[in-house]
Short mmCIF file of C-alpha atoms in Angstrom, two decimals:
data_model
loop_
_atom_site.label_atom_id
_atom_site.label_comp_id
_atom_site.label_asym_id
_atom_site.label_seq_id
_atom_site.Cartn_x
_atom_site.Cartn_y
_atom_site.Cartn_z
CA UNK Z 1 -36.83 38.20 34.53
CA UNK Z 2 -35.24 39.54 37.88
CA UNK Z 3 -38.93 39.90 39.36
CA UNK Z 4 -39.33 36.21 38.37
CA UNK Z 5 -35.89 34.73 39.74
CA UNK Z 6 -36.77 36.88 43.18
CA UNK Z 7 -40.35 35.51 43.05
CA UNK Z 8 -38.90 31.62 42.80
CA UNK Z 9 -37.05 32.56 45.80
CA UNK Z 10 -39.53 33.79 47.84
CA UNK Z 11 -41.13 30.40 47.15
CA UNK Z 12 -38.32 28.17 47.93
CA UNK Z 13 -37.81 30.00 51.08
CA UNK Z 14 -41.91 29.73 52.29
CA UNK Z 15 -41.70 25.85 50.77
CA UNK Z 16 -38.64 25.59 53.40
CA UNK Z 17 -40.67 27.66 56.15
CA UNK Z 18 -43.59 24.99 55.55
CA UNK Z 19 -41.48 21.83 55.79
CA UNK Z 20 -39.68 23.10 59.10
CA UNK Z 21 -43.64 23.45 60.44
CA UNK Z 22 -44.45 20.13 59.08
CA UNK Z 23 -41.35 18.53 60.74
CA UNK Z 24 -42.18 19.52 64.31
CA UNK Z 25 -46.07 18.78 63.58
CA UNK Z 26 -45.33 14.88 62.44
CA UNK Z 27 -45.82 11.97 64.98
CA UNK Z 28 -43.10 9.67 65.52
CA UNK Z 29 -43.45 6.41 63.61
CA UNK Z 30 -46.39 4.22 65.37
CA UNK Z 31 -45.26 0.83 67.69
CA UNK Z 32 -47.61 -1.38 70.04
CA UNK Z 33 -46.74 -0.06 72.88
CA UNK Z 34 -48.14 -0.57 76.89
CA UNK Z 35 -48.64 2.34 78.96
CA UNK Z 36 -50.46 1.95 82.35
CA UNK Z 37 -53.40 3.85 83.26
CA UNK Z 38 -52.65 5.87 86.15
CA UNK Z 39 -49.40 4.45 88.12
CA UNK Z 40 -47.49 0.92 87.74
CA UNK Z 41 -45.93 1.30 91.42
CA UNK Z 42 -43.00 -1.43 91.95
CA UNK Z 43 -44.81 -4.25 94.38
CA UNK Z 44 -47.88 -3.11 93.37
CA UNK Z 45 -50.45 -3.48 90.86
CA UNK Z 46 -51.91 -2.01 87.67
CA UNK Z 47 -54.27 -1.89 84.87
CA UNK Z 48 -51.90 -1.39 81.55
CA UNK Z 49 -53.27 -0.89 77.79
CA UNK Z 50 -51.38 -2.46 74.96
CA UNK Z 51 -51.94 0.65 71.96
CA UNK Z 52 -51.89 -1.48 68.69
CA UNK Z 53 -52.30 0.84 65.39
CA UNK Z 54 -52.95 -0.54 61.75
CA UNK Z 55 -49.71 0.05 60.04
CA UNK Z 56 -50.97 -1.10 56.56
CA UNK Z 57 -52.88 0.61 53.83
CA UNK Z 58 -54.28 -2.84 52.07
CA UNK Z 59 -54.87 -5.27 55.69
CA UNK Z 60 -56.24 -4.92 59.04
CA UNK Z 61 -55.04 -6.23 61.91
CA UNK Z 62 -56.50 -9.91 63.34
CA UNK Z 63 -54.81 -10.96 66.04
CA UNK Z 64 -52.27 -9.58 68.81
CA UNK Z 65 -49.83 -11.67 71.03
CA UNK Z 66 -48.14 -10.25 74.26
CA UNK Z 67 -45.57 -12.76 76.10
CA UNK Z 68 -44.86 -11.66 79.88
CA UNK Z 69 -41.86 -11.67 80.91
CA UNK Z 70 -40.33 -14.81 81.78
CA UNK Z 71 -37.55 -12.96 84.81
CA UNK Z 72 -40.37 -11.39 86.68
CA UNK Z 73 -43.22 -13.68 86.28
CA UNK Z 74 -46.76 -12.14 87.72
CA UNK Z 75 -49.36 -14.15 89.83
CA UNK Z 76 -52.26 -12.09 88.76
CA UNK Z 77 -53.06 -11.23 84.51
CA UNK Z 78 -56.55 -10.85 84.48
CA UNK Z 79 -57.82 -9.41 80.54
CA UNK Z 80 -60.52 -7.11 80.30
CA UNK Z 81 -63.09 -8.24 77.62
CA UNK Z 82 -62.60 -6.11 74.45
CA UNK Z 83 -65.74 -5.81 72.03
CA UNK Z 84 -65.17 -8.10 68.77
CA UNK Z 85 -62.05 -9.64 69.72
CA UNK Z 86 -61.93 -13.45 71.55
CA UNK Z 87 -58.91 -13.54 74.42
CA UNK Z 88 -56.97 -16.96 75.13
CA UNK Z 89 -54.86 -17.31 78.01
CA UNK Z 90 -51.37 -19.48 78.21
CA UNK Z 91 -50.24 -20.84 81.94
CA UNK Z 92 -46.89 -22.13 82.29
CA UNK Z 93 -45.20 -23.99 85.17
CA UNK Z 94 -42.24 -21.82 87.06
CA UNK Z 95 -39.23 -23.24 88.35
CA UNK Z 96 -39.48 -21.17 91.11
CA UNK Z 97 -43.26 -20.79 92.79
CA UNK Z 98 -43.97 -17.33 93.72
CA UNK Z 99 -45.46 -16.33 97.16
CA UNK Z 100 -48.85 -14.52 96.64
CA UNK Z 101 -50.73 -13.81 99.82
CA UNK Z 102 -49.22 -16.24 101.90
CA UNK Z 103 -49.67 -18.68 99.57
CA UNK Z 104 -47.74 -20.80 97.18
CA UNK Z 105 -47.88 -21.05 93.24
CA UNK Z 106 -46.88 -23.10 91.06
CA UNK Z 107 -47.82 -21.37 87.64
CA UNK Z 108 -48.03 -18.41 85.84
CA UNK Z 109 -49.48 -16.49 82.86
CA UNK Z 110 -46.97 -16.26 80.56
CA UNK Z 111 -48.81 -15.18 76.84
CA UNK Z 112 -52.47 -13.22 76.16
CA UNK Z 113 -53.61 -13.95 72.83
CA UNK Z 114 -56.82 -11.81 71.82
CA UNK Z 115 -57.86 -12.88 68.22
CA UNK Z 116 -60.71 -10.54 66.08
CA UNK Z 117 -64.24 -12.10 65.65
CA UNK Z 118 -64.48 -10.07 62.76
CA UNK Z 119 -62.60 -7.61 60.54
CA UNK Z 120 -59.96 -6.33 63.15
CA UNK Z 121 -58.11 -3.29 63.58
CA UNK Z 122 -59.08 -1.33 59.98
CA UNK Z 123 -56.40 0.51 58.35
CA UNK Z 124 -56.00 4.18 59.80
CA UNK Z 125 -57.30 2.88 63.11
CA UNK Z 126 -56.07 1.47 66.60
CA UNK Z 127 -56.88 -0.56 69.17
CA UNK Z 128 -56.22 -0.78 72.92
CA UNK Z 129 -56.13 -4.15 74.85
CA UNK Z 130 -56.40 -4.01 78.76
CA UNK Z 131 -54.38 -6.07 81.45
CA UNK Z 132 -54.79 -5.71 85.48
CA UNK Z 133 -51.42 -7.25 86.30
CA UNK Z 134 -49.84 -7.97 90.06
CA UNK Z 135 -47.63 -7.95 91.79
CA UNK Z 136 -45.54 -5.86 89.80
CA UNK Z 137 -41.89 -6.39 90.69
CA UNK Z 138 -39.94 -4.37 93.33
CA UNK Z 139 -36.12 -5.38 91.83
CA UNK Z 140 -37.02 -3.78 88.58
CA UNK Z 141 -37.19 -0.59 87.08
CA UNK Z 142 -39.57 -1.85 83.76
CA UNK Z 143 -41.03 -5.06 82.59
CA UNK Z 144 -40.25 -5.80 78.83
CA UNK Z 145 -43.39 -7.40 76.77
CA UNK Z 146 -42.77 -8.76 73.44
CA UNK Z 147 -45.66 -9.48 70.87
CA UNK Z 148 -46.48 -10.11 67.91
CA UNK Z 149 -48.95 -8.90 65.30
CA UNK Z 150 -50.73 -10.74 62.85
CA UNK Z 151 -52.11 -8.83 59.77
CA UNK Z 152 -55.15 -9.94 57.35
CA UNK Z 153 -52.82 -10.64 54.89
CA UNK Z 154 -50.88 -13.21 57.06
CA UNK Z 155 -48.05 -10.65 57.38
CA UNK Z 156 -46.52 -11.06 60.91
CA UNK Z 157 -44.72 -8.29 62.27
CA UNK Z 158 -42.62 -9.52 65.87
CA UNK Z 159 -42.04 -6.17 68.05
CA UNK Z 160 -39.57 -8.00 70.34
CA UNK Z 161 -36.42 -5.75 70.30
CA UNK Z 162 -35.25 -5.03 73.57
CA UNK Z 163 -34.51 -0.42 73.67
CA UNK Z 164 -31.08 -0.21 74.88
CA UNK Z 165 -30.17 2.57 76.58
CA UNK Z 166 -27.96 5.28 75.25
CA UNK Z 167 -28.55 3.16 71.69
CA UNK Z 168 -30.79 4.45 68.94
CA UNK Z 169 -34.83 2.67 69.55
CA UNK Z 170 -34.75 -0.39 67.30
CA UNK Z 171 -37.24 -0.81 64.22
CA UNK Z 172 -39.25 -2.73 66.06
CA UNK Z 173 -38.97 -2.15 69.75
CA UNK Z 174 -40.84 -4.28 72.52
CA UNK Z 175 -43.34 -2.48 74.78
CA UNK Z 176 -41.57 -1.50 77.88
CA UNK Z 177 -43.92 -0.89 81.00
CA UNK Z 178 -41.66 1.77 83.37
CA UNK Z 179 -42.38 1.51 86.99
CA UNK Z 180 -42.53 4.09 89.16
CA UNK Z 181 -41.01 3.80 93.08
CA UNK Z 182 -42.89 1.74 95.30
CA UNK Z 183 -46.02 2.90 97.39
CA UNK Z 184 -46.74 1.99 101.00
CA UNK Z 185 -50.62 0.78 99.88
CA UNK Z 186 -49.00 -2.16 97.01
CA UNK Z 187 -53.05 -2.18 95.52
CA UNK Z 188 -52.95 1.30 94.89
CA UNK Z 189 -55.97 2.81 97.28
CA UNK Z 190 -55.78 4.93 100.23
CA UNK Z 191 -57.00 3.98 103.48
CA UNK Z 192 -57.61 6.77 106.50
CA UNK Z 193 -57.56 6.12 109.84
CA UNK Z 194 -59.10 8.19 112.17
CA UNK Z 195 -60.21 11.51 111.33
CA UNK Z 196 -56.63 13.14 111.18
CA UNK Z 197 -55.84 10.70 108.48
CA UNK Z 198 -58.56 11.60 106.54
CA UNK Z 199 -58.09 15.26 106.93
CA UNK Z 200 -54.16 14.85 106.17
CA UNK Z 201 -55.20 12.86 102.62
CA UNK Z 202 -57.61 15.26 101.45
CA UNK Z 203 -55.24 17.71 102.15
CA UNK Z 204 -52.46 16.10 100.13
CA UNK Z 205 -55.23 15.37 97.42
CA UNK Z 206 -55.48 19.01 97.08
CA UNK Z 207 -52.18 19.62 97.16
CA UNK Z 208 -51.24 17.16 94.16
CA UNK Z 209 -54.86 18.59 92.40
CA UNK Z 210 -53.12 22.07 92.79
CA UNK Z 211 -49.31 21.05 91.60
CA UNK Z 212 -51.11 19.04 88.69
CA UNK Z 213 -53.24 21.93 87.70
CA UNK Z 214 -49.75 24.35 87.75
CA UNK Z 215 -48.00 21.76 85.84
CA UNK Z 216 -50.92 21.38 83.09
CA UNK Z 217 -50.73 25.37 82.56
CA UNK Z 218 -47.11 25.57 82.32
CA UNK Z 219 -47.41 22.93 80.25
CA UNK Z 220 -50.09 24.64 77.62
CA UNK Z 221 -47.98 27.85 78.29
CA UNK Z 222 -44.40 26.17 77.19
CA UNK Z 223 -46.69 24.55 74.05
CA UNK Z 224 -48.62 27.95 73.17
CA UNK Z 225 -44.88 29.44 73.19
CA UNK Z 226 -43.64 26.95 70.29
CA UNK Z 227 -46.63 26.99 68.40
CA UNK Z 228 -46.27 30.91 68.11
CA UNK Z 229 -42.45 30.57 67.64
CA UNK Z 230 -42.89 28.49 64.72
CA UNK Z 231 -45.65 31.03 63.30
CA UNK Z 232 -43.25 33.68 64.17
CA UNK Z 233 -40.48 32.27 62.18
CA UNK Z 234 -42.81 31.72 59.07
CA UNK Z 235 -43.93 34.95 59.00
CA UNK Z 236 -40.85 36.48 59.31
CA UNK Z 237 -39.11 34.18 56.41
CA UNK Z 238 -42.31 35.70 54.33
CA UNK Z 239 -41.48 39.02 55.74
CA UNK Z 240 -38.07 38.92 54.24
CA UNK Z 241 -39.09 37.70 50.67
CA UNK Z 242 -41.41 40.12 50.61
CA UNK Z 243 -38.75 43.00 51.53
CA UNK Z 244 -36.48 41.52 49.36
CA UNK Z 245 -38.89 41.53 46.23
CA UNK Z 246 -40.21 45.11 47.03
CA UNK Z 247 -36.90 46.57 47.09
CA UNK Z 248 -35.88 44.90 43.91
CA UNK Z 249 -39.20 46.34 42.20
CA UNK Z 250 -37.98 49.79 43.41
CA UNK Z 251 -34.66 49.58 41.73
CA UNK Z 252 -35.67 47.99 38.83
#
């Protein structure tokens, strides 16, 4: 009976061990989010990706809409096609024109709409919709985008709550596009001139290959550390029991 009561807790303890693993291993709970690919420089421009995953078990997902924000309208949305889905896009007239290249205007994307041809985002998969967007602003530190999702099933989930800092993320947060500080080339590309330039920016490039390269090991060496931690800890919870148990066969 003793060797039974000791073996229960050897179990409870592992079962605890396990959970603490599966804790740390668990994704945080999936949003649409935008995330740009490479840098969104303030007075520049960028290519973003709204991420949308298929929350539901039973319905796919048919339709996306992302509304720009109406404080720092942008001159230039241009969608990239995406296989299987149909795009619309929504002009509005500003109060205030913007300036783009010496030039005046009067209107402004304000919505992207992409609708599925066909079945949608299936359930246990995700999608990613592409924007080139410019000028990005230089008095702001992120640009808020609130959409909507449309389900199968004509469930509508709105992911237009503003994060607040130092407040806990809302349940369904808007996709917030950070910027980074502003660049001296506003399109993103380098351009040499002369032969000394050109030397100087390959030089940099290697620089910034090297520092990125450093950063990506310490990186894998910080995550190897956990990983092993974690293993560490489990094994020595199992270690215990096991002590425990053997000891108490010795007595008995």
């Amino acid at each position: 009976m003793q060797i039974s009561r000791t073996a229960s807790r050897v179990t409870a303890a592992v079962a605890v061990a396990g959970a603490t693993v599966l804790a740390v291993s668990v994704p945080a709970f999936a949003h649409v989010t935008v995330q740009p690919e490479g840098a969104a420089a303030k007075g520049g421009y960028a290519t973003v990706d709204f991420k949308v995953p298929n929350e539901r078990d039973n319905a796919s997902t048919t339709k996306l809409e992302v509304n720009l924000p109406a404080d720092h309208p942008l001159a230039s949305v241009m969608p990239q096609p995406v296989p299987g889905w149909s795009v619309k896009v929504t002009k509005s007239k500003l109060d205030k024109p913007l300036t783009m290249h010496g030039e005046k205007i009067g209107e402004a994307v304000t919505k992207v709409t992409w609708t599925a041809d066909g079945k949608g985002i299936q359930p246990g998969y995700f999608q990613k919709f592409p924007l080139s967007l410019g000028a990005l602003p230089e008095d702001a530190d992120q640009l808020v985008f609130k959409a909507i999702q449309t389900y199968s099933n004509k469930e509508v989930v709105r992911w237009i709550e503003v994060p607040q800092e130092g407040q806990d993320e809302p349940e369904n947060p808007a996709p917030t596009l950070e910027l980074s500080a502003a660049t001296d080339d506003h399109h993103g590309t380098a351009a040499a001139a002369g032969d000394d330039d050109a030397k100087g920016g390959a030089d940099d490039d290697a620089a910034d290959a090297h520092q990125e390269a450093a950063a990506d090991s310490d990186g894998g060496t910080d995550t190897t550390a956990r990983v092993l931690g974690i293993v560490g800890i489990v094994i020595g919870v199992a270690g215990v029991a096991y002590g425990v148990l053997a000891g108490r066969r010795r007595t008995a």
